[in-house]
Structure formats: C-alpha cells, structure tokens
Tab-separated table of C-alpha atoms in Angstrom:
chain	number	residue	atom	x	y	z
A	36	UNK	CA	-15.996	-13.756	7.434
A	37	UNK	CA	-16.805	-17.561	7.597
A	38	UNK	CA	-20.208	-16.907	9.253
A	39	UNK	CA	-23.060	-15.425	7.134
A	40	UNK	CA	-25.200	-14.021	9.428
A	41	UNK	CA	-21.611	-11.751	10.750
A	42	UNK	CA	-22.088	-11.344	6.630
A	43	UNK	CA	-25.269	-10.113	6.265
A	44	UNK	CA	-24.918	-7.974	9.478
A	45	UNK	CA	-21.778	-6.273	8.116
A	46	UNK	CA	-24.290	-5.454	4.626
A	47	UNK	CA	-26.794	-4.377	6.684
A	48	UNK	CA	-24.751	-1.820	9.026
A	49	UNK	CA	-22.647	-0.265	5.724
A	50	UNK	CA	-25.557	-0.346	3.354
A	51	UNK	CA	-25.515	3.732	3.073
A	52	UNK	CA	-21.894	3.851	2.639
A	53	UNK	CA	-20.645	5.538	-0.688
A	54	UNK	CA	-17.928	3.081	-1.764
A	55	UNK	CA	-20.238	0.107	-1.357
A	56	UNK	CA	-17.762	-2.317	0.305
A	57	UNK	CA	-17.904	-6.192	-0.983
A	58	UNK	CA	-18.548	-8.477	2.344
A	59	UNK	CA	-18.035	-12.349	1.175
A	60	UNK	CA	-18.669	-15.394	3.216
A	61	UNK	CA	-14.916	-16.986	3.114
A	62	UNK	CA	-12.256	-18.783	5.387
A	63	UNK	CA	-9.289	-17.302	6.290
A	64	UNK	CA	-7.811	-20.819	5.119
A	65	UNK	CA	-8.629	-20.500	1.791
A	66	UNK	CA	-9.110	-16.430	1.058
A	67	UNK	CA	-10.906	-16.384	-1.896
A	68	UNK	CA	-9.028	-13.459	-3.914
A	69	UNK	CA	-5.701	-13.878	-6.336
A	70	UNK	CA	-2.712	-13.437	-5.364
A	71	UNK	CA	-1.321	-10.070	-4.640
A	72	UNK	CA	-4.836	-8.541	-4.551
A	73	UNK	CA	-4.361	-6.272	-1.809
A	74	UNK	CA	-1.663	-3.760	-0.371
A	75	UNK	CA	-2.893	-3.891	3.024
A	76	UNK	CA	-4.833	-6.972	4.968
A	77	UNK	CA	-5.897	-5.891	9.200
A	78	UNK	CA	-6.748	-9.391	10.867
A	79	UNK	CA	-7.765	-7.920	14.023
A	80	UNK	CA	-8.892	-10.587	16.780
A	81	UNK	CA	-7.630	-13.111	14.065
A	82	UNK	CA	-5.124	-15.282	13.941
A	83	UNK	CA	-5.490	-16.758	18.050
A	84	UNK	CA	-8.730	-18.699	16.709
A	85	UNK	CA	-6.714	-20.720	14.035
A	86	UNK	CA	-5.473	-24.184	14.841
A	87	UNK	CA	-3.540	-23.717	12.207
A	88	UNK	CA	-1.570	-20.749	12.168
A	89	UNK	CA	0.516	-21.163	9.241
A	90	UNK	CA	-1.670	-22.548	6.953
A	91	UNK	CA	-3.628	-18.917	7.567
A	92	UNK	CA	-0.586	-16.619	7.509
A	93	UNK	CA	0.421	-18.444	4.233
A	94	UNK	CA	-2.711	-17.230	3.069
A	95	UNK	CA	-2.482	-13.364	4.077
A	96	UNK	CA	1.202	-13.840	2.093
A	97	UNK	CA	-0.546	-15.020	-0.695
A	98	UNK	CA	-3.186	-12.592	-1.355
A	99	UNK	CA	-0.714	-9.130	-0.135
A	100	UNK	CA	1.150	-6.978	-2.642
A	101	UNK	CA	4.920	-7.796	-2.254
A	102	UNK	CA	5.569	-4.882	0.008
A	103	UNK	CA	2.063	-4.749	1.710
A	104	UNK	CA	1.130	-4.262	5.156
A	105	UNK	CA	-0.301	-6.336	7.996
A	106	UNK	CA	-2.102	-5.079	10.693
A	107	UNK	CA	-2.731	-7.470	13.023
A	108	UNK	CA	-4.075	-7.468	16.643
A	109	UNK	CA	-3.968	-10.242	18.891
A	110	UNK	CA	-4.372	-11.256	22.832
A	111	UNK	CA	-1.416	-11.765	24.720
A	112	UNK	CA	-0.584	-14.115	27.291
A	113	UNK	CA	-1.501	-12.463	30.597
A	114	UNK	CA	-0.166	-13.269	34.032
A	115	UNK	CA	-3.607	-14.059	35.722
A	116	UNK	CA	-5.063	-16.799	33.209
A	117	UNK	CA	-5.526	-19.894	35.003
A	118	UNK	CA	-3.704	-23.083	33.476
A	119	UNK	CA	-5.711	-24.748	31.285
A	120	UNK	CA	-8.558	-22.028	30.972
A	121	UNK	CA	-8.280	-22.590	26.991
A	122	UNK	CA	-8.879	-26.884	27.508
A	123	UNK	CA	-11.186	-25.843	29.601
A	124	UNK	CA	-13.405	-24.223	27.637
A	125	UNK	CA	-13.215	-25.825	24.176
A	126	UNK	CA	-14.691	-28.967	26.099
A	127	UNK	CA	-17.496	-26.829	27.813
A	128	UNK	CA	-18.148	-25.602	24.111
A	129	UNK	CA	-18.229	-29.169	23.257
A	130	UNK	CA	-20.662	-30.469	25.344
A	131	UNK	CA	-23.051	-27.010	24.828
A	132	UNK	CA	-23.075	-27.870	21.094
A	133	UNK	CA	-24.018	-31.500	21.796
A	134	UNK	CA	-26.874	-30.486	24.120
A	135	UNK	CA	-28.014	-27.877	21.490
A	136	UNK	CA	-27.274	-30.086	18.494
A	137	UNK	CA	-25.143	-27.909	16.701
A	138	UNK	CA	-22.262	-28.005	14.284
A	139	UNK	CA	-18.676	-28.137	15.944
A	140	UNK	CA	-16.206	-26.252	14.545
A	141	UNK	CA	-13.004	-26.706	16.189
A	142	UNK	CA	-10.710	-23.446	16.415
A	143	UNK	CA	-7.875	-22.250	18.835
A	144	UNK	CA	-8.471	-19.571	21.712
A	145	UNK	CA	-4.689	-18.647	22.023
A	146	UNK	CA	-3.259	-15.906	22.943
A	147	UNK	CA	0.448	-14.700	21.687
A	148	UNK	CA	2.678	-12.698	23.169
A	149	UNK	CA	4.600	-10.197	21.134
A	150	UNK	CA	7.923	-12.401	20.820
A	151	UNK	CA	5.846	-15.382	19.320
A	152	UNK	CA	3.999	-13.229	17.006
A	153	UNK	CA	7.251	-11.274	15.715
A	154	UNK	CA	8.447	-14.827	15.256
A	155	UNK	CA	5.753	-16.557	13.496
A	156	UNK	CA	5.465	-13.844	11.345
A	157	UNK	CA	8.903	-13.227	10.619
A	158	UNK	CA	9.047	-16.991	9.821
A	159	UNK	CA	6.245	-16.228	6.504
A	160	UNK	CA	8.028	-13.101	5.348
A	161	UNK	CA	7.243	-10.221	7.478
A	162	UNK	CA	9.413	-7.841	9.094
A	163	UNK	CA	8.149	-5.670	11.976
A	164	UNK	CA	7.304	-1.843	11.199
A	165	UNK	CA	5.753	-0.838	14.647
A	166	UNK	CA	3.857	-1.730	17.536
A	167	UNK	CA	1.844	-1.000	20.332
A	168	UNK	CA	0.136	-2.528	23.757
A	169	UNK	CA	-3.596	-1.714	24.549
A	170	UNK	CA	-6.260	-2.844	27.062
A	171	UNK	CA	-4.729	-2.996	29.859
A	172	UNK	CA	-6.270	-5.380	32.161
A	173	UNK	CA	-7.381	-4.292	35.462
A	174	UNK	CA	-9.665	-7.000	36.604
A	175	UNK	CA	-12.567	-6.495	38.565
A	176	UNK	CA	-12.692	-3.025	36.796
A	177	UNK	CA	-13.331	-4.222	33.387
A	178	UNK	CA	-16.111	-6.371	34.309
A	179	UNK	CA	-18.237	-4.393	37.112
A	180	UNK	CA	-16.869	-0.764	35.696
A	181	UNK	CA	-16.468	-1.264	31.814
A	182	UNK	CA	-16.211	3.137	31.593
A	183	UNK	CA	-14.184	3.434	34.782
A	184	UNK	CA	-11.719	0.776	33.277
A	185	UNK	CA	-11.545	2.417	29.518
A	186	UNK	CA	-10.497	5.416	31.020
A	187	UNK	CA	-8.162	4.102	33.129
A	188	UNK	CA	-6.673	2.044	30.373
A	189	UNK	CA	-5.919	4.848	28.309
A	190	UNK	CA	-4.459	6.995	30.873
A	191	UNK	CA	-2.194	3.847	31.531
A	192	UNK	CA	-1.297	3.506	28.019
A	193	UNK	CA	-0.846	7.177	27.529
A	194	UNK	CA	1.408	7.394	30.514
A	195	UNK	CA	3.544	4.758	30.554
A	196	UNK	CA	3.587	2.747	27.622
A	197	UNK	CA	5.968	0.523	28.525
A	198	UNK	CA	5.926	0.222	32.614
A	199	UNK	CA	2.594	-1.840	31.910
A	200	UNK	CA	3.439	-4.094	28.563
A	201	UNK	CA	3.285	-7.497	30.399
A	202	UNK	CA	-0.818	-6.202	31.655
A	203	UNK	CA	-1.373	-5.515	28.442
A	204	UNK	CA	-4.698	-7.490	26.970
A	205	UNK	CA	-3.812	-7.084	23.342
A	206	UNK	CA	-0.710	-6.316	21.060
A	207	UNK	CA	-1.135	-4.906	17.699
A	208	UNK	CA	1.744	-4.561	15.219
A	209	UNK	CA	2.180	-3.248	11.514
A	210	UNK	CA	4.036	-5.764	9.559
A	211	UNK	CA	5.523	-5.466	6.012
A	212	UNK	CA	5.696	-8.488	3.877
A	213	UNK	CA	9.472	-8.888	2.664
A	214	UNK	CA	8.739	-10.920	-0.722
C-alpha cells in the first residue's frame, strides 16, 4: 500500500497469523519486487484510482509469472451517476486539503465497465478466464438499510445474474497473463 498508516494497520490486524505475511509501503507505479515474483496479483478496488492506467498494469505484467493470474475488481459505470460527479469531487478534495494544509495527491475516481477493462487489459497481455457482477445498487437501500440491501443484493445476484449486469456496482474478473 502507498499509505503507512493502511501499513501498519494491516501488521497490526495479521500480527497472530502463522505465515507472517510481509506488508511494504510501495506504489503500484513502481512495485517494488523482480520480475516474475508472483503467480497470482488481486488489485481489488485498484486500478479506477490510477491516472495512469497503463503505467500500473505494466507493472502487475512485470512482477506476474508468465501464466499468472489477475484478479481484479473494479466499479463500473452505473446509470444513475450524475455527469461530472468525478470533476466534481477531485476539486472539493482540492480545496479540503488546502483548508487543512495537506499533501495533494492527485489520483483518478473512475469507474470501468467490463468492455473497457477486457480491453485495457487485453491490450498488456491478458486474456479473460471468468467473471462476475456484484453489488447491485439499489439506492436508497444501501445507504438507510446497509443489511436490507446486502441481502437483497445477493438474492439478485443469485437469481439472475445477468437480468441485472448494467446495476451492477462492481465487476470482478480473473485474468491470465499471455506472455
């Protein structure tokens, strides 16, 4: 993670764990492992806050196994988000950090929808192994009702996976990296 404190949170919660995972302080820009380190990398709630995409997926390609697996999750575009929402609130996030006098770090709130992923990705390598919708959005349940609207999510996902696709908050695919 690029934020310490998520760092030393992570160390505190899996302290007691037997295989005493490694947490290091890192961007997903420059991952700081060798090439083909790993045969699987999950960016989950990822690659939407990149400006950069590619420079980031270049990086997952560099530091997978040819062969290896991506799991990645990421928030669609939905039918009821308001144009310019994202614009919207990188400036309010703007002015908050200049009232608070704190660092800005500039990074992308943008959601993907399944065809742009599949493409991006396929464009660094990967080839599509599955995929699935979740959290589907049923607004003002999931604010006022957060139980009520789980529920009801699942039984929507459960029962008709594909009716509901396009109310779908996230997609989340398995990749393999074709190298």
């Amino acid at each position: 993670d690029y934020s310490k404190s998520m760092i030393s949170i992570a160390k505190n919660k899996y302290k007691n764990i037997k295989s005493n995972p490694e947490f290091i302080v890192g961007s997903g820009e420059e991952i700081p492992f060798n090439n083909g380190k790993f045969d699987m990398v999950c960016a989950i709630g990822y690659l939407q806050y990149f400006v950069d995409p590619d420079k980031t997926l270049n990086e997952i390609s560099r530091v997978l196994k040819p062969g290896g697996t991506l799991i990645i999750q990421s928030y669609q575009n939905y039918p009821f988000k308001l144009p310019f929402s994202n614009q919207l609130r990188e400036y309010l996030r703007l002015i908050y950090n200049k009232i608070k006098n704190k660092e800005y770090l500039k990074f992308s709130d943008r959601p993907y929808s399944k065809k742009e992923l599949d493409n991006l990705l396929l464009n660094h390598g990967f080839e599509i192994k599955d995929y699935d919708y979740s959290n589907f959005m049923v607004f003002p349940l999931s604010r006022y009702f957060p139980t009520l609207y789980i529920n009801f999510s699942e039984m929507v996902h459960r029962e008709y996976p594909d009716k509901f696709k396009y109310f779908a908050v996230n997609y989340i695919a398995n990749y393999i990296l074709n190298k």
